[in-house]
Each structure stands twice: as C-alpha cells, then as structure tokens.
Amino acid sequence: MKWLREPKRILPLALLALLLMVSAKVQANESSNLIQQSIDAVYETLRADETRAREDPEFVIGVIKDEILPNVDADGMARLVLARHWRDASSEQRSRFTAAFTDALLQAYGVQLGEHLDKEVRIIERRSRQDDRMAVVATEVVMGSGQSNIQVNYRMRPVDGDWKVFDVEAEGLSFVGNFRTRFNEEINRDGLDALIARLEDGDEALIEDTVGDIEMNGGGEGS
C-alpha cells in the first residue's frame, strides 16, 4: 500500500478525520446524514481560518484541544498503550505519561492538520457498527489526484455516558497496538520514567519513529 511508504502522512490525516467527525460531538449511533452534515459544518469553520491554520501552529493545537480531546478517552488510550506497565505505574507516572503522550502527539502531528483541509472525509455506514459496549465508526479520507483513499476506523466506547475514541485504525493497523509495541521496548530497556522524560522533553523522533515502524512491523498488537 502506498501510504506505508509515507508513514508520516497517515496520522495527521487520521486526526483530521477525527476532528471532522467528533467536533460536533457526534454520537456513534446517529444517522450518517447527520454525521455528514456535522462534517460539512466543521469543514466550513476550518476553511474560514485556513490561512491561520497553515501559519499558526498554536491555533491548530488549540482547536484540537478544544474539539478533539474532550471526545477522546485519553486515560483509556494511555492505559492500553502501557498495558502491563500501567498496572505497575504510580498515579503520578500514569498522569505524567498520559499528559506527555498526548502533548507529544499534538506537537509532532497536530500542526500538520492545516495542510490537509482540502481532503474530504466520508462516513462509511455499512462498515460501522455498535453495541452497548463498543462502536466502530468507519471513515475514508478521499485523497484525490489519482491516489487511493485511506481507510480510517475509530473505536469508541462509553465513558461516563459519552462515546469516546480509544483507538484509531488506519488501513487496518492500530495506533495503540503500534505504540504499545514500541513503548514496551523502551520501558524494558530504560524504564518508564525514562520514556516519560523523553516525551516531556518533546522528543518528536520517538513519536515519528514509532509511526514509521508501521512500515516494518505492520502495526502489531504487541504487549
């Protein structure tokens, strides 16, 4: 697949699809028409500030924090990424990791969203599903210019009565699984505190290399 040769582009596009899907606080069981209307409305808002979105990274990050993060189960995602290391971590380590991991993702990829406002995102209702415990919202990013569309699925679950995203799958590969595999190696080698410190120091290479590992290991579901 072509996108595997360009791993740095898939995460910002997945984040863009997430932004467009959930910024209007879309529920997983609403009709596809309502979801599409919400997407169209958010597109209008973003495109109205397109110049600023391209030139002001802090503006883009602020939009993501306002529109995306309230709809993401950040604690749940962090818990899945750390896996068994979460059980051994102190409350302080858990809080620091969750905050540092989120900030590192935003700084490494969030600022790139302004470069992708020309993309169309479609909800694929026939591939979406939901029960009482989990929902999968299937989307595709329409690339245009003869490029293949990118399939992006969002796994959601109810948290305190609201549906929230806890994993993103791009072309069938789980970001939680990929980060879990890479971070497990880092922790086994240097310890959890060292990993947290790298994230807090803004080591974008750690994030970028992990996404790049998709090329080699196929995403994986490491423990």
Short mmCIF file of C-alpha atoms in Angstrom, two decimals, residues 15 18 21-22 28 68-82 97 101-102 105 129-137 153-159 162-169 173-180 221:
data_model
loop_
_atom_site.label_atom_id
_atom_site.label_comp_id
_atom_site.label_asym_id
_atom_site.label_seq_id
_atom_site.Cartn_x
_atom_site.Cartn_y
_atom_site.Cartn_z
CA LEU A 15 -6.52 13.20 13.27
CA LEU A 18 -11.34 12.54 13.90
CA MET A 21 -16.20 13.56 12.89
CA VAL A 22 -16.38 14.42 16.57
CA ALA A 28 -21.83 6.74 17.19
CA ILE A 68 -10.88 16.54 19.76
CA LEU A 69 -9.55 15.87 23.25
CA PRO A 70 -12.94 16.09 25.04
CA ASN A 71 -14.06 13.25 22.77
CA VAL A 72 -11.01 11.04 23.30
CA ASP A 73 -10.59 8.62 26.18
CA ALA A 74 -7.01 9.74 26.80
CA ASP A 75 -6.68 7.80 30.05
CA GLY A 76 -8.03 4.65 28.42
CA MET A 77 -5.74 5.04 25.43
CA ALA A 78 -2.73 5.57 27.70
CA ARG A 79 -3.68 2.52 29.73
CA LEU A 80 -3.89 0.36 26.60
CA VAL A 81 -0.57 1.69 25.30
CA LEU A 82 1.29 0.97 28.54
CA PHE A 97 2.57 9.68 30.82
CA PHE A 101 1.97 11.29 25.31
CA THR A 102 -0.97 13.48 24.32
CA LEU A 105 1.27 13.61 19.50
CA ARG A 129 -21.24 -1.00 13.94
CA GLN A 130 -22.24 -0.52 17.55
CA ASP A 131 -23.40 -2.41 20.60
CA ASP A 132 -23.75 -1.37 24.23
CA ARG A 133 -20.03 -1.70 24.94
CA MET A 134 -18.22 -0.56 21.80
CA ALA A 135 -18.73 1.18 18.48
CA VAL A 136 -16.60 1.22 15.35
CA VAL A 137 -17.11 4.25 13.13
CA ASN A 153 -11.75 3.44 11.69
CA TYR A 154 -12.41 4.87 15.12
CA ARG A 155 -13.02 2.53 18.04
CA MET A 156 -15.27 4.14 20.62
CA ARG A 157 -16.70 3.14 23.96
CA PRO A 158 -18.96 4.81 26.50
CA VAL A 159 -17.15 6.71 29.25
CA ASP A 162 -20.48 9.66 26.47
CA TRP A 163 -18.99 7.86 23.48
CA LYS A 164 -15.24 8.46 23.29
CA VAL A 165 -12.47 7.29 20.98
CA PHE A 166 -9.88 4.94 22.45
CA ASP A 167 -8.08 3.72 19.33
CA VAL A 168 -7.61 4.67 15.68
CA GLU A 169 -7.03 2.10 12.96
CA LEU A 173 -3.33 -1.02 11.63
CA SER A 174 -3.86 0.03 15.25
CA PHE A 175 -2.01 3.05 16.57
CA VAL A 176 -2.49 1.84 20.13
CA GLY A 177 -1.00 -1.52 19.19
CA ASN A 178 1.95 0.05 17.42
CA PHE A 179 2.78 2.45 20.24
CA ARG A 180 2.36 -0.35 22.77
CA GLU A 221 -0.57 -5.73 18.79
#
